[in-house]
Coordinates of N, CA and C in Angstrom, one line a residue:
M10 N 0.9 -1.2 -0.1 CA 0.1 -0.1 0.2 C 0.9 1.4 0.1
K11 N 1.9 1.1 0.7 CA 2.8 2.3 0.7 C 3.5 2.6 -0.7
K12 N 3.8 1.5 -1.4 CA 4.0 1.7 -2.9 C 3.0 2.5 -3.8
L13 N 1.9 2.1 -3.5 CA 0.9 2.7 -4.3 C 0.8 4.2 -3.9
L14 N 0.8 4.5 -2.7 CA 0.6 5.9 -2.5 C 1.8 6.4 -2.9
L15 N 3.1 6.1 -3.1 CA 4.3 6.8 -3.6 C 3.9 7.0 -5.0
I16 N 3.4 5.9 -5.8 CA 3.3 6.0 -7.1 C 2.1 7.1 -7.5
L17 N 1.0 7.2 -6.6 CA 0.0 7.9 -7.0 C 0.4 9.5 -6.7
V18 N 1.2 9.8 -5.8 CA 1.7 10.9 -5.3 C 2.6 11.5 -6.4
L19 N 3.5 10.6 -7.0 CA 4.6 10.8 -7.9 C 3.9 11.2 -9.2
F20 N 2.8 10.6 -9.8 CA 2.2 10.8 -11.0 C 1.5 12.1 -11.0
A21 N 0.7 12.3 -9.7 CA -0.1 13.4 -9.7 C 0.8 14.7 -9.6
T22 N 2.0 14.5 -9.2 CA 2.9 15.6 -9.2 C 3.4 15.8 -10.6
L23 N 4.0 14.7 -11.2 CA 4.6 14.9 -12.5 C 3.8 15.4 -13.8
T24 N 2.4 14.7 -13.6 CA 1.4 15.0 -14.7 C 0.8 16.3 -14.6
S25 N 0.8 16.8 -13.4 CA -0.2 18.1 -13.2 C 0.6 19.2 -13.5
C26 N 2.0 19.2 -13.9 CA 2.7 20.3 -14.2 C 2.8 20.7 -15.7
E27 N 2.7 22.1 -16.0 CA 2.7 22.3 -17.5 C 4.1 23.0 -17.7
E28 N 4.6 23.2 -19.0 CA 5.8 23.5 -19.3 C 5.6 25.1 -19.2
K29 N 6.6 25.6 -18.5 CA 6.7 27.1 -18.5 C 7.7 27.7 -19.2
S30 N 7.6 29.0 -19.8 CA 8.5 29.6 -20.5 C 9.7 30.0 -19.8
N31 N 9.6 30.1 -18.6 CA 10.7 30.2 -17.6 C 10.9 29.2 -16.8
P32 N 12.2 28.4 -16.9 CA 12.6 27.2 -16.2 C 12.4 27.5 -14.7
S33 N 12.8 28.5 -14.2 CA 12.7 28.5 -12.7 C 11.5 28.6 -12.2
L34 N 10.2 29.3 -13.0 CA 8.9 29.1 -12.4 C 8.5 27.7 -12.5
Q35 N 9.0 27.1 -13.6 CA 8.4 25.5 -13.4 C 9.1 24.7 -12.3
E36 N 10.3 25.0 -12.1 CA 11.1 24.5 -10.9 C 10.3 24.6 -9.6
V37 N 9.9 25.8 -9.3 CA 9.3 26.3 -8.2 C 7.8 25.6 -8.1
A38 N 7.1 25.9 -9.2 CA 5.7 25.2 -9.2 C 5.5 23.8 -9.1
C39 N 6.6 23.1 -9.7 CA 6.3 21.7 -10.0 C 7.1 20.7 -9.4
R40 N 8.5 21.2 -8.9 CA 9.3 20.0 -8.3 C 9.1 20.0 -6.8
I41 N 8.3 19.0 -6.2 CA 8.3 18.9 -4.7 C 9.5 18.5 -4.3
Q42 N 9.9 18.9 -3.2 CA 11.2 18.3 -2.6 C 11.0 17.4 -1.4
S43 N 9.8 17.6 -0.6 CA 9.3 16.7 0.2 C 7.9 16.8 0.6
L44 N 7.6 15.8 1.2 CA 6.2 15.6 1.5 C 6.1 14.7 3.0
K45 N 5.3 15.4 3.9 CA 5.1 14.9 5.3 C 3.6 14.3 5.2
I46 N 3.3 13.1 5.5 CA 1.9 12.7 5.6 C 1.9 12.0 6.9
E47 N 0.9 12.7 7.9 CA 0.8 12.5 9.2 C 0.6 10.9 9.2
S48 N 1.0 10.4 10.2 CA 0.9 8.8 10.7 C 1.5 8.0 9.7
V49 N 2.1 8.4 8.6 CA 2.6 7.6 7.4 C 4.1 7.8 7.5
G50 N 4.6 9.0 7.2 CA 6.0 9.3 7.2 C 6.1 10.3 6.2
D51 N 7.5 10.6 6.1 CA 8.1 11.7 5.2 C 8.7 11.1 3.9
I52 N 8.3 11.8 2.9 CA 8.8 11.3 1.5 C 9.6 12.6 1.0
Q53 N 10.8 12.1 0.6 CA 11.8 13.0 0.1 C 12.0 12.9 -1.4
Y54 N 12.1 13.7 -2.3 CA 12.2 13.7 -3.8 C 13.7 14.2 -4.1
V55 N 14.4 13.4 -4.9 CA 15.8 13.9 -5.2 C 15.9 13.7 -6.6
F56 N 16.3 14.9 -7.3 CA 16.4 15.3 -8.7 C 17.7 15.4 -9.1
D57 N 18.2 15.0 -10.3 CA 19.6 15.0 -10.8 C 19.7 16.3 -11.6
A58 N 20.8 16.7 -12.0 CA 21.2 17.8 -12.7 C 20.4 18.1 -13.8
N59 N 19.8 17.1 -14.4 CA 19.0 17.5 -15.7 C 17.5 17.6 -15.2
D60 N 17.2 17.8 -13.9 CA 15.9 18.0 -13.5 C 15.1 16.7 -13.5
F61 N 15.6 15.5 -13.7 CA 14.8 14.3 -13.7 C 14.9 13.8 -12.3
L62 N 13.6 13.0 -12.0 CA 13.6 12.5 -10.6 C 14.6 11.4 -10.5
K63 N 15.4 11.4 -9.5 CA 16.6 10.3 -9.6 C 16.0 9.3 -8.5
E64 N 15.2 9.8 -7.2 CA 15.1 8.7 -6.2 C 14.1 9.3 -5.4
I65 N 13.3 8.5 -4.9 CA 12.2 8.8 -3.8 C 12.7 8.2 -2.6
I66 N 12.8 8.9 -1.5 CA 13.3 8.3 -0.3 C 12.2 8.2 0.6
F67 N 11.7 7.3 1.3 CA 10.5 7.1 2.1 C 11.0 6.9 3.7
L68 N 10.7 7.7 4.6 CA 11.1 7.4 6.0 C 9.8 7.2 6.8
A69 N 9.4 6.0 6.9 CA 8.3 5.7 7.5 C 8.1 6.4 9.0
A70 N 6.9 6.5 9.8 CA 6.9 6.9 10.9 C 7.4 6.0 12.0
D71 N 7.5 4.8 11.7 CA 8.3 3.9 12.8 C 9.7 3.8 12.4
G72 N 10.3 4.7 11.6 CA 11.9 4.8 11.4 C 12.4 4.1 10.1
T73 N 11.5 3.3 9.6 CA 11.9 2.5 8.6 C 12.3 3.2 7.4
K74 N 13.4 3.0 6.6 CA 13.7 3.9 5.5 C 13.8 3.0 4.4
S75 N 13.2 3.3 3.3 CA 13.3 2.6 2.0 C 13.3 3.7 0.9
S76 N 13.7 3.3 -0.4 CA 13.8 4.2 -1.6 C 13.6 3.5 -2.8
S77 N 13.2 4.3 -3.9 CA 13.0 3.8 -5.2 C 14.0 4.7 -6.1
V78 N 14.7 4.1 -7.0 CA 15.6 4.6 -7.9 C 15.0 4.5 -9.3
F79 N 15.1 5.6 -10.2 CA 14.5 5.7 -11.4 C 15.3 5.7 -12.7
E80 N 14.8 4.9 -13.6 CA 15.7 4.9 -14.9 C 14.9 5.5 -16.0
Y81 N 15.5 6.2 -17.0 CA 14.8 6.9 -18.0 C 15.2 6.5 -19.5
N82 N 14.4 6.5 -20.3 CA 14.9 6.2 -21.7 C 15.3 7.4 -22.5
G83 N 15.9 7.5 -23.8 CA 16.3 8.8 -24.4 C 15.4 9.7 -24.6
S84 N 14.1 9.5 -24.3 CA 13.1 10.6 -24.6 C 12.8 11.3 -23.4
G85 N 13.3 10.6 -22.1 CA 13.1 11.3 -20.9 C 11.9 10.6 -20.0
D86 N 11.5 9.5 -20.7 CA 10.3 8.9 -20.0 C 10.8 7.9 -18.9
V87 N 10.3 7.7 -17.6 CA 10.4 6.9 -16.7 C 10.3 5.4 -17.2
T88 N 11.2 4.6 -17.1 CA 11.3 3.1 -17.8 C 11.2 2.0 -16.6
K89 N 11.8 2.6 -15.5 CA 11.9 1.5 -14.5 C 12.1 2.2 -13.2
A90 N 11.6 1.6 -12.1 CA 11.8 2.1 -10.7 C 12.4 0.8 -9.9
T91 N 13.3 0.9 -9.3 CA 13.8 0.0 -8.3 C 13.9 0.3 -7.0
S92 N 13.4 -0.5 -6.2 CA 13.1 -0.3 -4.9 C 14.3 -1.0 -3.9
T93 N 14.6 -0.6 -2.6 CA 15.6 -1.1 -1.9 C 15.4 -2.4 -1.6
D94 N 14.2 -3.0 -1.6 CA 13.9 -4.4 -1.2 C 13.9 -5.3 -2.4
G95 N 14.4 -4.7 -3.5 CA 14.6 -5.6 -4.7 C 13.5 -5.7 -5.7
S96 N 12.3 -5.2 -5.2 CA 11.1 -5.0 -6.0 C 11.2 -3.9 -7.1
Y97 N 10.6 -4.1 -8.2 CA 10.7 -3.0 -9.4 C 9.5 -3.0 -10.1
D98 N 9.4 -1.7 -10.8 CA 8.3 -1.3 -11.7 C 8.6 -1.2 -13.0
I99 N 8.1 -1.7 -14.0 CA 8.4 -1.4 -15.3 C 7.2 -0.4 -16.0
Y100 N 7.5 0.6 -16.7 CA 6.6 1.5 -17.2 C 6.7 1.4 -18.7
I101 N 5.4 1.2 -19.3 CA 5.3 1.0 -20.8 C 4.5 2.0 -21.5
Y102 N 5.0 2.5 -22.7 CA 4.4 3.7 -23.4 C 4.0 3.3 -24.9
D103 N 3.1 4.0 -25.2 CA 2.6 3.8 -26.6 C 3.5 4.5 -27.6
N104 N 3.2 4.5 -28.8 CA 4.1 5.3 -29.9 C 4.2 6.8 -29.5
A105 N 3.1 7.4 -28.9 CA 2.8 8.7 -28.7 C 3.5 9.2 -27.4
R106 N 4.1 8.3 -26.7 CA 5.0 8.6 -25.5 C 3.7 8.7 -24.4
K107 N 2.6 8.1 -24.4 CA 1.7 8.2 -23.4 C 1.9 6.8 -22.7
L108 N 1.8 7.1 -21.3 CA 2.0 5.9 -20.2 C 0.7 5.0 -20.6
T109 N 0.9 3.8 -20.8 CA -0.3 2.9 -20.8 C -0.4 1.9 -19.8
R110 N 0.7 1.5 -19.1 CA 0.8 0.3 -18.0 C 2.0 0.5 -17.2
I111 N 1.8 0.2 -16.1 CA 2.9 0.1 -15.0 C 2.8 -1.5 -14.6
D112 N 3.6 -2.3 -14.7 CA 3.8 -3.6 -14.0 C 4.7 -3.5 -13.0
F113 N 4.1 -4.1 -11.7 CA 4.9 -4.2 -10.5 C 5.4 -5.5 -10.2
F114 N 6.8 -5.7 -9.9 CA 7.3 -7.0 -9.7 C 7.9 -7.2 -8.3
Q115 N 7.7 -8.2 -7.6 CA 8.6 -8.4 -6.4 C 10.0 -8.8 -6.7
A116 N 10.9 -9.0 -5.7 CA 12.2 -9.3 -5.9 C 12.5 -10.5 -6.5
D117 N 11.5 -11.4 -6.2 CA 11.8 -12.8 -7.1 C 11.2 -12.7 -8.5
K118 N 10.9 -11.5 -9.0 CA 10.4 -11.4 -10.4 C 9.0 -11.7 -10.7
S119 N 8.3 -12.0 -9.7 CA 6.9 -12.5 -9.8 C 6.0 -11.2 -9.9
M120 N 5.1 -11.0 -10.9 CA 4.2 -9.7 -11.1 C 3.3 -9.8 -9.8
S121 N 3.3 -8.6 -9.0 CA 2.6 -8.4 -7.9 C 1.1 -7.6 -8.1
N122 N 1.2 -6.8 -9.4 CA 0.1 -5.9 -9.6 C 0.5 -5.3 -11.0
Q123 N -0.5 -4.7 -11.7 CA -0.6 -4.1 -13.0 C -1.5 -2.9 -12.8
F124 N -1.0 -1.7 -13.2 CA -1.9 -0.6 -13.5 C -2.1 -0.3 -14.9
V125 N -3.3 -0.3 -15.3 CA -3.5 0.2 -16.8 C -3.8 1.8 -16.7
V126 N -3.1 2.4 -17.4 CA -3.1 4.0 -17.3 C -3.7 4.5 -18.6
T127 N -4.5 5.6 -18.4 CA -5.2 6.3 -19.4 C -4.6 7.8 -19.4
M128 N -4.0 8.5 -20.3 CA -3.6 9.8 -20.3 C -4.2 10.7 -21.4
D129 N -4.4 11.9 -21.2 CA -5.1 12.7 -22.1 C -4.0 13.3 -23.3
D130 N -4.2 14.2 -24.0 CA -3.3 14.6 -25.1 C -2.2 15.5 -24.6
K131 N -2.3 16.1 -23.5 CA -1.3 16.7 -22.8 C -0.3 15.8 -22.0
R132 N -0.6 14.5 -22.0 CA 0.2 13.4 -21.4 C 0.0 13.6 -19.8
R133 N -1.0 14.0 -19.6 CA -1.6 13.8 -17.9 C -2.2 12.6 -17.8
I134 N -2.2 11.9 -16.7 CA -3.0 10.8 -16.4 C -4.4 11.1 -15.9
T135 N -5.4 10.5 -16.6 CA -6.8 10.8 -16.5 C -7.5 9.4 -15.6
K136 N -6.7 8.5 -15.7 CA -7.3 7.2 -15.1 C -6.2 6.2 -14.7
M137 N -6.3 5.5 -13.8 CA -5.5 4.4 -13.4 C -6.2 3.3 -12.7
V138 N -6.0 2.1 -13.2 CA -6.8 0.9 -12.9 C -5.8 -0.2 -12.4
S139 N -5.9 -0.5 -11.2 CA -5.4 -1.7 -10.7 C -5.9 -3.0 -11.3
E140 N -5.3 -3.9 -12.0 CA -5.9 -5.0 -12.5 C -5.9 -6.1 -11.5
T141 N -4.9 -6.0 -10.5 CA -4.9 -7.0 -9.3 C -6.0 -6.8 -8.3
W142 N -6.1 -5.6 -8.0 CA -7.0 -5.2 -7.0 C -8.4 -4.7 -7.3
G143 N -8.5 -4.6 -8.6 CA -9.8 -4.0 -9.1 C -10.2 -2.6 -8.7
A144 N -9.3 -1.9 -8.2 CA -9.5 -0.6 -8.0 C -9.0 0.5 -9.0
D145 N -9.6 1.7 -9.1 CA -9.3 2.6 -10.0 C -9.1 4.2 -9.3
A146 N -8.5 4.9 -9.9 CA -8.3 6.3 -9.6 C -8.5 7.3 -10.9
T147 N -9.5 8.2 -10.5 CA -9.7 9.1 -11.7 C -9.0 10.4 -11.3
Y148 N -8.4 11.1 -12.5 CA -7.6 12.5 -12.1 C -8.5 13.4 -13.0
E149 N -8.8 14.5 -12.1 CA -9.6 15.6 -13.0 C -8.7 16.8 -12.9
Y150 N -8.6 17.7 -13.9 CA -7.8 18.9 -14.0 C -8.6 20.1 -14.2
N151 N -8.3 21.2 -13.6 CA -8.7 22.5 -14.1 C -8.3 22.9 -15.3
Y152 N -9.0 22.9 -16.3 CA -8.5 23.1 -17.5 C -8.3 24.6 -17.9
A153 N -8.8 25.7 -16.9 CA -8.5 26.9 -17.1 C -6.8 27.0 -16.9
G154 N -6.2 26.2 -16.0 CA -4.8 26.5 -15.8 C -4.2 25.0 -15.9
G155 N -5.0 23.9 -16.2 CA -4.5 22.6 -16.5 C -3.9 22.1 -15.3
K156 N -4.1 22.4 -14.1 CA -3.5 21.9 -12.8 C -4.5 20.8 -12.4
L157 N -3.8 19.7 -11.7 CA -4.6 18.7 -11.1 C -5.6 19.4 -10.1
S158 N -6.8 19.1 -10.2 CA -7.9 19.6 -9.2 C -8.8 18.8 -8.4
K159 N -8.6 17.4 -8.7 CA -9.1 16.3 -8.1 C -8.9 14.9 -8.3
L160 N -8.6 14.2 -7.4 CA -8.1 12.7 -7.3 C -9.4 12.0 -6.9
V161 N -9.9 11.2 -7.4 CA -11.2 10.4 -6.9 C -10.7 8.9 -7.0

């Protein structure tokens, strides 16, 4: 469940940002450095010199520390996230570079879950469905500004 929370927060953050003409404004508006969730723990986001998300570090309320490290393709799309426990996620895209699926694997390489993802023409997630749990999340945007306005 912790991993699901990290994924939902990550994609809500990354897909709700629009390109700005001034990169410093985009950096301020879109790059979260840390997030504290009461009774869950702290999440820290680490970016590389090219502004790609390099790692998410999770410090649970009980003091347990874990992290996920991200890999990218030549187009700058996340292709894999590997966690400290050896589990990993594979990100699959269509020809238009829209994310279509995320496959979650345990350290022993067995698939633990699969999300089917729907994106709009601006490459923002509009829906994620967990094939394993049968749960789904719908993302709604404020189209005047294009920012994420609701996650159902």
